[in-house]
Amino acid sequence: FFDFGLIKTISKNFPNVIINLIGPKDPLAVKEIQELTKFDNIKIEDKVNYKDLPEVMSSFSIGIIPLKQMEEVYQLSSAKFLQYLATGLPVVSVPFIEFSEFQKNVYFCKSNTEFLNSIKLLIDSKPDFNNKNINLEKFNWDRISIDARNSLKDLLKQN
């Protein structure tokens, strides 16, 4: 679902901006990843230890989620999206139905043009909104697992 074409477009439109791509490399995307290394402003790093993510992300100005524009993608849940919000970064992303409640705090984009315009707006004007105080508790995995376990117990009691 990763949109390599969008990353290239962002790179070309913002040549003075460093694009950090961090995470495991999909073995099915080796050719596409190799193509990105030709761009001077795209930095590709391996997976970062989870405990080091806040420090790494603190050097970012914008958190982007460059996925393909597809209904299947809009149905996804993105841990990266929540990580960006938790660290207070402005977010430019494809829309996620599950996170629609955050539409006032992020730039949900349904086209590459919207994506580029949102990045430009953030670079040029640095809008004053802070994502650090957003309540993400309902997305806490400990809470989700406890709720799921309790639901399963309730279902088992009914049988």
PDB file of N, CA, C and O in Angstrom, residues 47-116:
ATOM      1  N   LYS A  47      14.587  -0.577  10.530  1.00  0.00           N
ATOM      2  CA  LYS A  47      13.680  -0.500  11.675  1.00  0.00           C
ATOM      3  C   LYS A  47      14.421   0.065  12.884  1.00  0.00           C
ATOM      4  O   LYS A  47      15.570  -0.279  13.146  1.00  0.00           O
ATOM      5  N   VAL A  48      13.738   0.950  13.612  1.00  0.00           N
ATOM      6  CA  VAL A  48      14.300   1.574  14.807  1.00  0.00           C
ATOM      7  C   VAL A  48      13.674   0.892  16.024  1.00  0.00           C
ATOM      8  O   VAL A  48      12.490   0.563  16.013  1.00  0.00           O
ATOM      9  N   ASN A  49      14.469   0.698  17.056  1.00  0.00           N
ATOM     10  CA  ASN A  49      13.954   0.121  18.294  1.00  0.00           C
ATOM     11  C   ASN A  49      12.788   0.982  18.797  1.00  0.00           C
ATOM     12  O   ASN A  49      12.883   2.206  18.820  1.00  0.00           O
ATOM     13  N   TYR A  50      11.712   0.353  19.198  1.00  0.00           N
ATOM     14  CA  TYR A  50      10.495   1.060  19.586  1.00  0.00           C
ATOM     15  C   TYR A  50      10.760   2.118  20.652  1.00  0.00           C
ATOM     16  O   TYR A  50      10.218   3.215  20.595  1.00  0.00           O
ATOM     17  N   LYS A  51      11.625   1.808  21.615  1.00  0.00           N
ATOM     18  CA  LYS A  51      11.903   2.766  22.692  1.00  0.00           C
ATOM     19  C   LYS A  51      12.654   3.998  22.194  1.00  0.00           C
ATOM     20  O   LYS A  51      12.622   5.049  22.814  1.00  0.00           O
ATOM     21  N   ASP A  52      13.306   3.891  21.029  1.00  0.00           N
ATOM     22  CA  ASP A  52      14.044   5.009  20.460  1.00  0.00           C
ATOM     23  C   ASP A  52      13.206   5.880  19.517  1.00  0.00           C
ATOM     24  O   ASP A  52      13.650   6.946  19.095  1.00  0.00           O
ATOM     25  N   LEU A  53      11.994   5.418  19.189  1.00  0.00           N
ATOM     26  CA  LEU A  53      11.155   6.160  18.241  1.00  0.00           C
ATOM     27  C   LEU A  53      10.858   7.595  18.656  1.00  0.00           C
ATOM     28  O   LEU A  53      10.976   8.506  17.826  1.00  0.00           O
ATOM     29  N   PRO A  54      10.472   7.858  19.911  1.00  0.00           N
ATOM     30  CA  PRO A  54      10.192   9.260  20.259  1.00  0.00           C
ATOM     31  C   PRO A  54      11.382  10.184  20.009  1.00  0.00           C
ATOM     32  O   PRO A  54      11.210  11.290  19.503  1.00  0.00           O
ATOM     33  N   GLU A  55      12.571   9.727  20.325  1.00  0.00           N
ATOM     34  CA  GLU A  55      13.761  10.553  20.098  1.00  0.00           C
ATOM     35  C   GLU A  55      13.994  10.771  18.606  1.00  0.00           C
ATOM     36  O   GLU A  55      14.275  11.888  18.163  1.00  0.00           O
ATOM     37  N   VAL A  56      13.862   9.715  17.816  1.00  0.00           N
ATOM     38  CA  VAL A  56      14.048   9.830  16.371  1.00  0.00           C
ATOM     39  C   VAL A  56      13.002  10.772  15.785  1.00  0.00           C
ATOM     40  O   VAL A  56      13.314  11.669  15.005  1.00  0.00           O
ATOM     41  N   MET A  57      11.750  10.609  16.198  1.00  0.00           N
ATOM     42  CA  MET A  57      10.666  11.435  15.659  1.00  0.00           C
ATOM     43  C   MET A  57      10.761  12.885  16.116  1.00  0.00           C
ATOM     44  O   MET A  57      10.222  13.772  15.458  1.00  0.00           O
ATOM     45  N   SER A  58      11.453  13.143  17.200  1.00  0.00           N
ATOM     46  CA  SER A  58      11.571  14.522  17.685  1.00  0.00           C
ATOM     47  C   SER A  58      12.343  15.401  16.699  1.00  0.00           C
ATOM     48  O   SER A  58      12.247  16.623  16.756  1.00  0.00           O
ATOM     49  N   SER A  59      13.077  14.780  15.794  1.00  0.00           N
ATOM     50  CA  SER A  59      13.802  15.562  14.787  1.00  0.00           C
ATOM     51  C   SER A  59      12.938  15.866  13.564  1.00  0.00           C
ATOM     52  O   SER A  59      13.344  16.625  12.691  1.00  0.00           O
ATOM     53  N   PHE A  60      11.738  15.287  13.498  1.00  0.00           N
ATOM     54  CA  PHE A  60      10.838  15.496  12.357  1.00  0.00           C
ATOM     55  C   PHE A  60      10.061  16.796  12.533  1.00  0.00           C
ATOM     56  O   PHE A  60       9.746  17.200  13.641  1.00  0.00           O
ATOM     57  N   SER A  61       9.717  17.422  11.423  1.00  0.00           N
ATOM     58  CA  SER A  61       8.851  18.599  11.438  1.00  0.00           C
ATOM     59  C   SER A  61       7.414  18.224  11.103  1.00  0.00           C
ATOM     60  O   SER A  61       6.472  18.858  11.564  1.00  0.00           O
ATOM     61  N   ILE A  62       7.259  17.203  10.280  1.00  0.00           N
ATOM     62  CA  ILE A  62       5.954  16.748   9.809  1.00  0.00           C
ATOM     63  C   ILE A  62       5.977  15.222   9.778  1.00  0.00           C
ATOM     64  O   ILE A  62       6.979  14.626   9.376  1.00  0.00           O
ATOM     65  N   GLY A  63       4.882  14.601  10.162  1.00  0.00           N
ATOM     66  CA  GLY A  63       4.740  13.156  10.026  1.00  0.00           C
ATOM     67  C   GLY A  63       3.862  12.871   8.819  1.00  0.00           C
ATOM     68  O   GLY A  63       2.751  13.386   8.738  1.00  0.00           O
ATOM     69  N   ILE A  64       4.380  12.085   7.876  1.00  0.00           N
ATOM     70  CA  ILE A  64       3.575  11.771   6.695  1.00  0.00           C
ATOM     71  C   ILE A  64       3.245  10.287   6.644  1.00  0.00           C
ATOM     72  O   ILE A  64       4.026   9.455   7.093  1.00  0.00           O
ATOM     73  N   ILE A  65       2.068   9.991   6.116  1.00  0.00           N
ATOM     74  CA  ILE A  65       1.656   8.607   5.884  1.00  0.00           C
ATOM     75  C   ILE A  65       1.304   8.510   4.402  1.00  0.00           C
ATOM     76  O   ILE A  65       0.155   8.707   4.008  1.00  0.00           O
ATOM     77  N   PRO A  66       2.327   8.223   3.571  1.00  0.00           N
ATOM     78  CA  PRO A  66       2.143   8.228   2.119  1.00  0.00           C
ATOM     79  C   PRO A  66       1.691   6.874   1.576  1.00  0.00           C
ATOM     80  O   PRO A  66       2.468   6.123   1.000  1.00  0.00           O
ATOM     81  N   LEU A  67       0.428   6.592   1.771  1.00  0.00           N
ATOM     82  CA  LEU A  67      -0.127   5.347   1.260  1.00  0.00           C
ATOM     83  C   LEU A  67      -0.950   5.633   0.016  1.00  0.00           C
ATOM     84  O   LEU A  67      -1.343   6.769  -0.237  1.00  0.00           O
ATOM     85  N   LYS A  68      -1.215   4.583  -0.741  1.00  0.00           N
ATOM     86  CA  LYS A  68      -1.993   4.750  -1.967  1.00  0.00           C
ATOM     87  C   LYS A  68      -3.438   5.122  -1.639  1.00  0.00           C
ATOM     88  O   LYS A  68      -3.978   4.705  -0.616  1.00  0.00           O
ATOM     89  N   GLN A  69      -4.023   5.904  -2.517  1.00  0.00           N
ATOM     90  CA  GLN A  69      -5.406   6.326  -2.370  1.00  0.00           C
ATOM     91  C   GLN A  69      -6.317   5.185  -2.812  1.00  0.00           C
ATOM     92  O   GLN A  69      -6.563   4.991  -3.992  1.00  0.00           O
ATOM     93  N   MET A  70      -6.796   4.407  -1.829  1.00  0.00           N
ATOM     94  CA  MET A  70      -7.655   3.251  -2.108  1.00  0.00           C
ATOM     95  C   MET A  70      -8.604   3.053  -0.932  1.00  0.00           C
ATOM     96  O   MET A  70      -8.217   3.277   0.221  1.00  0.00           O
ATOM     97  N   GLU A  71      -9.805   2.629  -1.214  1.00  0.00           N
ATOM     98  CA  GLU A  71     -10.773   2.368  -0.152  1.00  0.00           C
ATOM     99  C   GLU A  71     -10.226   1.374   0.873  1.00  0.00           C
ATOM    100  O   GLU A  71     -10.475   1.509   2.060  1.00  0.00           O
ATOM    101  N   GLU A  72      -9.462   0.378   0.398  1.00  0.00           N
ATOM    102  CA  GLU A  72      -8.894  -0.612   1.323  1.00  0.00           C
ATOM    103  C   GLU A  72      -7.949   0.049   2.324  1.00  0.00           C
ATOM    104  O   GLU A  72      -7.892  -0.354   3.480  1.00  0.00           O
ATOM    105  N   VAL A  73      -7.225   1.044   1.868  1.00  0.00           N
ATOM    106  CA  VAL A  73      -6.290   1.762   2.743  1.00  0.00           C
ATOM    107  C   VAL A  73      -7.064   2.572   3.771  1.00  0.00           C
ATOM    108  O   VAL A  73      -6.695   2.617   4.946  1.00  0.00           O
ATOM    109  N   TYR A  74      -8.151   3.200   3.359  1.00  0.00           N
ATOM    110  CA  TYR A  74      -8.939   4.024   4.278  1.00  0.00           C
ATOM    111  C   TYR A  74      -9.504   3.196   5.429  1.00  0.00           C
ATOM    112  O   TYR A  74      -9.820   3.731   6.484  1.00  0.00           O
ATOM    113  N   GLN A  75      -9.609   1.891   5.242  1.00  0.00           N
ATOM    114  CA  GLN A  75     -10.137   0.986   6.263  1.00  0.00           C
ATOM    115  C   GLN A  75      -9.061   0.566   7.275  1.00  0.00           C
ATOM    116  O   GLN A  75      -9.390  -0.019   8.311  1.00  0.00           O
ATOM    117  N   LEU A  76      -7.804   0.847   6.967  1.00  0.00           N
ATOM    118  CA  LEU A  76      -6.701   0.401   7.822  1.00  0.00           C
ATOM    119  C   LEU A  76      -6.624   1.192   9.127  1.00  0.00           C
ATOM    120  O   LEU A  76      -7.199   2.262   9.264  1.00  0.00           O
ATOM    121  N   SER A  77      -5.870   0.631  10.040  1.00  0.00           N
ATOM    122  CA  SER A  77      -5.523   1.325  11.278  1.00  0.00           C
ATOM    123  C   SER A  77      -4.009   1.456  11.276  1.00  0.00           C
ATOM    124  O   SER A  77      -3.296   0.482  11.062  1.00  0.00           O
ATOM    125  N   SER A  78      -3.504   2.653  11.499  1.00  0.00           N
ATOM    126  CA  SER A  78      -2.069   2.898  11.397  1.00  0.00           C
ATOM    127  C   SER A  78      -1.467   3.232  12.750  1.00  0.00           C
ATOM    128  O   SER A  78      -1.780   4.268  13.343  1.00  0.00           O
ATOM    129  N   ALA A  79      -0.569   2.367  13.205  1.00  0.00           N
ATOM    130  CA  ALA A  79       0.156   2.659  14.446  1.00  0.00           C
ATOM    131  C   ALA A  79       1.031   3.894  14.260  1.00  0.00           C
ATOM    132  O   ALA A  79       1.182   4.704  15.176  1.00  0.00           O
ATOM    133  N   LYS A  80       1.588   4.056  13.074  1.00  0.00           N
ATOM    134  CA  LYS A  80       2.439   5.217  12.795  1.00  0.00           C
ATOM    135  C   LYS A  80       1.644   6.506  12.964  1.00  0.00           C
ATOM    136  O   LYS A  80       2.145   7.485  13.514  1.00  0.00           O
ATOM    137  N   PHE A  81       0.400   6.522  12.523  1.00  0.00           N
ATOM    138  CA  PHE A  81      -0.472   7.688  12.675  1.00  0.00           C
ATOM    139  C   PHE A  81      -0.590   8.055  14.153  1.00  0.00           C
ATOM    140  O   PHE A  81      -0.426   9.214  14.533  1.00  0.00           O
ATOM    141  N   LEU A  82      -0.851   7.068  14.988  1.00  0.00           N
ATOM    142  CA  LEU A  82      -0.987   7.303  16.429  1.00  0.00           C
ATOM    143  C   LEU A  82       0.339   7.744  17.045  1.00  0.00           C
ATOM    144  O   LEU A  82       0.366   8.600  17.935  1.00  0.00           O
ATOM    145  N   GLN A  83       1.442   7.185  16.571  1.00  0.00           N
ATOM    146  CA  GLN A  83       2.759   7.588  17.078  1.00  0.00           C
ATOM    147  C   GLN A  83       3.030   9.056  16.764  1.00  0.00           C
ATOM    148  O   GLN A  83       3.522   9.798  17.621  1.00  0.00           O
ATOM    149  N   TYR A  84       2.700   9.465  15.551  1.00  0.00           N
ATOM    150  CA  TYR A  84       2.884  10.877  15.192  1.00  0.00           C
ATOM    151  C   TYR A  84       2.053  11.771  16.101  1.00  0.00           C
ATOM    152  O   TYR A  84       2.536  12.778  16.614  1.00  0.00           O
ATOM    153  N   LEU A  85       0.782  11.418  16.302  1.00  0.00           N
ATOM    154  CA  LEU A  85      -0.073  12.231  17.172  1.00  0.00           C
ATOM    155  C   LEU A  85       0.485  12.275  18.595  1.00  0.00           C
ATOM    156  O   LEU A  85       0.497  13.330  19.226  1.00  0.00           O
ATOM    157  N   ALA A  86       0.938  11.125  19.087  1.00  0.00           N
ATOM    158  CA  ALA A  86       1.451  11.055  20.457  1.00  0.00           C
ATOM    159  C   ALA A  86       2.693  11.915  20.658  1.00  0.00           C
ATOM    160  O   ALA A  86       2.920  12.433  21.749  1.00  0.00           O
ATOM    161  N   THR A  87       3.484  12.087  19.602  1.00  0.00           N
ATOM    162  CA  THR A  87       4.689  12.910  19.727  1.00  0.00           C
ATOM    163  C   THR A  87       4.420  14.381  19.397  1.00  0.00           C
ATOM    164  O   THR A  87       5.326  15.203  19.474  1.00  0.00           O
ATOM    165  N   GLY A  88       3.175  14.693  19.035  1.00  0.00           N
ATOM    166  CA  GLY A  88       2.803  16.086  18.793  1.00  0.00           C
ATOM    167  C   GLY A  88       3.096  16.605  17.400  1.00  0.00           C
ATOM    168  O   GLY A  88       3.014  17.805  17.153  1.00  0.00           O
ATOM    169  N   LEU A  89       3.444  15.708  16.480  1.00  0.00           N
ATOM    170  CA  LEU A  89       3.762  16.144  15.119  1.00  0.00           C
ATOM    171  C   LEU A  89       2.509  16.505  14.327  1.00  0.00           C
ATOM    172  O   LEU A  89       1.477  15.838  14.468  1.00  0.00           O
ATOM    173  N   PRO A  90       2.605  17.513  13.458  1.00  0.00           N
ATOM    174  CA  PRO A  90       1.528  17.709  12.494  1.00  0.00           C
ATOM    175  C   PRO A  90       1.552  16.515  11.529  1.00  0.00           C
ATOM    176  O   PRO A  90       2.632  16.043  11.160  1.00  0.00           O
ATOM    177  N   VAL A  91       0.391  16.035  11.141  1.00  0.00           N
ATOM    178  CA  VAL A  91       0.299  14.823  10.332  1.00  0.00           C
ATOM    179  C   VAL A  91      -0.363  15.128   8.998  1.00  0.00           C
ATOM    180  O   VAL A  91      -1.406  15.764   8.944  1.00  0.00           O
ATOM    181  N   VAL A  92       0.265  14.618   7.928  1.00  0.00           N
ATOM    182  CA  VAL A  92      -0.314  14.645   6.587  1.00  0.00           C
ATOM    183  C   VAL A  92      -0.460  13.186   6.177  1.00  0.00           C
ATOM    184  O   VAL A  92       0.515  12.438   6.153  1.00  0.00           O
ATOM    185  N   SER A  93      -1.691  12.786   5.873  1.00  0.00           N
ATOM    186  CA  SER A  93      -1.971  11.365   5.692  1.00  0.00           C
ATOM    187  C   SER A  93      -3.117  11.143   4.720  1.00  0.00           C
ATOM    188  O   SER A  93      -3.924  12.040   4.477  1.00  0.00           O
ATOM    189  N   VAL A  94      -3.187   9.939   4.203  1.00  0.00           N
ATOM    190  CA  VAL A  94      -4.418   9.510   3.551  1.00  0.00           C
ATOM    191  C   VAL A  94      -5.472   9.446   4.660  1.00  0.00           C
ATOM    192  O   VAL A  94      -5.128   9.311   5.837  1.00  0.00           O
ATOM    193  N   PRO A  95      -6.737   9.548   4.326  1.00  0.00           N
ATOM    194  CA  PRO A  95      -7.756   9.470   5.379  1.00  0.00           C
ATOM    195  C   PRO A  95      -7.918   8.041   5.892  1.00  0.00           C
ATOM    196  O   PRO A  95      -7.858   7.091   5.120  1.00  0.00           O
ATOM    197  N   PHE A  96      -8.085   7.925   7.196  1.00  0.00           N
ATOM    198  CA  PHE A  96      -8.388   6.644   7.821  1.00  0.00           C
ATOM    199  C   PHE A  96      -9.744   6.779   8.509  1.00  0.00           C
ATOM    200  O   PHE A  96      -9.915   7.668   9.358  1.00  0.00           O
ATOM    201  N   ILE A  97     -10.670   5.931   8.172  1.00  0.00           N
ATOM    202  CA  ILE A  97     -12.016   6.006   8.749  1.00  0.00           C
ATOM    203  C   ILE A  97     -11.949   5.913  10.273  1.00  0.00           C
ATOM    204  O   ILE A  97     -12.615   6.669  10.975  1.00  0.00           O
ATOM    205  N   GLU A  98     -11.114   5.016  10.773  1.00  0.00           N
ATOM    206  CA  GLU A  98     -11.017   4.821  12.225  1.00  0.00           C
ATOM    207  C   GLU A  98     -10.567   6.083  12.965  1.00  0.00           C
ATOM    208  O   GLU A  98     -10.897   6.286  14.124  1.00  0.00           O
ATOM    209  N   PHE A  99      -9.821   6.938  12.284  1.00  0.00           N
ATOM    210  CA  PHE A  99      -9.274   8.129  12.927  1.00  0.00           C
ATOM    211  C   PHE A  99      -9.972   9.413  12.498  1.00  0.00           C
ATOM    212  O   PHE A  99      -9.430  10.510  12.671  1.00  0.00           O
ATOM    213  N   SER A 100     -11.180   9.305  11.980  1.00  0.00           N
ATOM    214  CA  SER A 100     -11.893  10.484  11.482  1.00  0.00           C
ATOM    215  C   SER A 100     -12.122  11.532  12.573  1.00  0.00           C
ATOM    216  O   SER A 100     -12.229  12.716  12.284  1.00  0.00           O
ATOM    217  N   GLU A 101     -12.144  11.112  13.830  1.00  0.00           N
ATOM    218  CA  GLU A 101     -12.329  12.064  14.933  1.00  0.00           C
ATOM    219  C   GLU A 101     -11.177  13.067  15.046  1.00  0.00           C
ATOM    220  O   GLU A 101     -11.299  14.100  15.692  1.00  0.00           O
ATOM    221  N   PHE A 102     -10.052  12.769  14.397  1.00  0.00           N
ATOM    222  CA  PHE A 102      -8.884  13.641  14.474  1.00  0.00           C
ATOM    223  C   PHE A 102      -8.775  14.591  13.285  1.00  0.00           C
ATOM    224  O   PHE A 102      -7.762  15.257  13.125  1.00  0.00           O
ATOM    225  N   GLN A 103      -9.805  14.680  12.471  1.00  0.00           N
ATOM    226  CA  GLN A 103      -9.698  15.476  11.241  1.00  0.00           C
ATOM    227  C   GLN A 103      -9.393  16.947  11.481  1.00  0.00           C
ATOM    228  O   GLN A 103      -8.871  17.625  10.602  1.00  0.00           O
ATOM    229  N   LYS A 104      -9.648  17.460  12.680  1.00  0.00           N
ATOM    230  CA  LYS A 104      -9.302  18.853  12.975  1.00  0.00           C
ATOM    231  C   LYS A 104      -7.824  19.003  13.343  1.00  0.00           C
ATOM    232  O   LYS A 104      -7.308  20.103  13.413  1.00  0.00           O
ATOM    233  N   ASN A 105      -7.159  17.887  13.599  1.00  0.00           N
ATOM    234  CA  ASN A 105      -5.774  17.918  14.058  1.00  0.00           C
ATOM    235  C   ASN A 105      -4.779  17.408  13.022  1.00  0.00           C
ATOM    236  O   ASN A 105      -3.582  17.393  13.280  1.00  0.00           O
ATOM    237  N   VAL A 106      -5.287  16.940  11.891  1.00  0.00           N
ATOM    238  CA  VAL A 106      -4.411  16.379  10.861  1.00  0.00           C
ATOM    239  C   VAL A 106      -4.867  16.868   9.487  1.00  0.00           C
ATOM    240  O   VAL A 106      -5.956  17.436   9.355  1.00  0.00           O
ATOM    241  N   TYR A 107      -4.041  16.623   8.510  1.00  0.00           N
ATOM    242  CA  TYR A 107      -4.401  16.913   7.122  1.00  0.00           C
ATOM    243  C   TYR A 107      -4.668  15.580   6.434  1.00  0.00           C
ATOM    244  O   TYR A 107      -3.730  14.856   6.093  1.00  0.00           O
ATOM    245  N   PHE A 108      -5.946  15.232   6.289  1.00  0.00           N
ATOM    246  CA  PHE A 108      -6.326  14.032   5.550  1.00  0.00           C
ATOM    247  C   PHE A 108      -6.425  14.407   4.078  1.00  0.00           C
ATOM    248  O   PHE A 108      -7.173  15.307   3.712  1.00  0.00           O
ATOM    249  N   CYS A 109      -5.693  13.713   3.245  1.00  0.00           N
ATOM    250  CA  CYS A 109      -5.598  14.077   1.828  1.00  0.00           C
ATOM    251  C   CYS A 109      -6.072  12.925   0.947  1.00  0.00           C
ATOM    252  O   CYS A 109      -5.620  11.795   1.109  1.00  0.00           O
ATOM    253  N   LYS A 110      -6.937  13.258   0.000  1.00  0.00           N
ATOM    254  CA  LYS A 110      -7.468  12.241  -0.917  1.00  0.00           C
ATOM    255  C   LYS A 110      -6.849  12.317  -2.303  1.00  0.00           C
ATOM    256  O   LYS A 110      -7.340  11.690  -3.231  1.00  0.00           O
ATOM    257  N   SER A 111      -5.775  13.070  -2.439  1.00  0.00           N
ATOM    258  CA  SER A 111      -5.057  13.116  -3.726  1.00  0.00           C
ATOM    259  C   SER A 111      -3.617  13.553  -3.460  1.00  0.00           C
ATOM    260  O   SER A 111      -3.311  14.122  -2.403  1.00  0.00           O
ATOM    261  N   ASN A 112      -2.765  13.297  -4.435  1.00  0.00           N
ATOM    262  CA  ASN A 112      -1.370  13.736  -4.309  1.00  0.00           C
ATOM    263  C   ASN A 112      -1.281  15.251  -4.244  1.00  0.00           C
ATOM    264  O   ASN A 112      -0.445  15.802  -3.528  1.00  0.00           O
ATOM    265  N   THR A 113      -2.155  15.932  -4.980  1.00  0.00           N
ATOM    266  CA  THR A 113      -2.157  17.395  -4.957  1.00  0.00           C
ATOM    267  C   THR A 113      -2.484  17.902  -3.556  1.00  0.00           C
ATOM    268  O   THR A 113      -1.811  18.812  -3.046  1.00  0.00           O
ATOM    269  N   GLU A 114      -3.493  17.330  -2.917  1.00  0.00           N
ATOM    270  CA  GLU A 114      -3.830  17.721  -1.541  1.00  0.00           C
ATOM    271  C   GLU A 114      -2.655  17.436  -0.608  1.00  0.00           C
ATOM    272  O   GLU A 114      -2.363  18.213   0.296  1.00  0.00           O
ATOM    273  N   PHE A 115      -1.991  16.315  -0.826  1.00  0.00           N
ATOM    274  CA  PHE A 115      -0.846  15.928   0.003  1.00  0.00           C
ATOM    275  C   PHE A 115       0.250  16.982  -0.109  1.00  0.00           C
ATOM    276  O   PHE A 115       0.772  17.474   0.894  1.00  0.00           O
ATOM    277  N   LEU A 116       0.595  17.354  -1.345  1.00  0.00           N
ATOM    278  CA  LEU A 116       1.639  18.352  -1.578  1.00  0.00           C
ATOM    279  C   LEU A 116       1.248  19.711  -1.015  1.00  0.00           C
ATOM    280  O   LEU A 116       2.070  20.395  -0.389  1.00  0.00           O
TER     281      LEU A 116
END
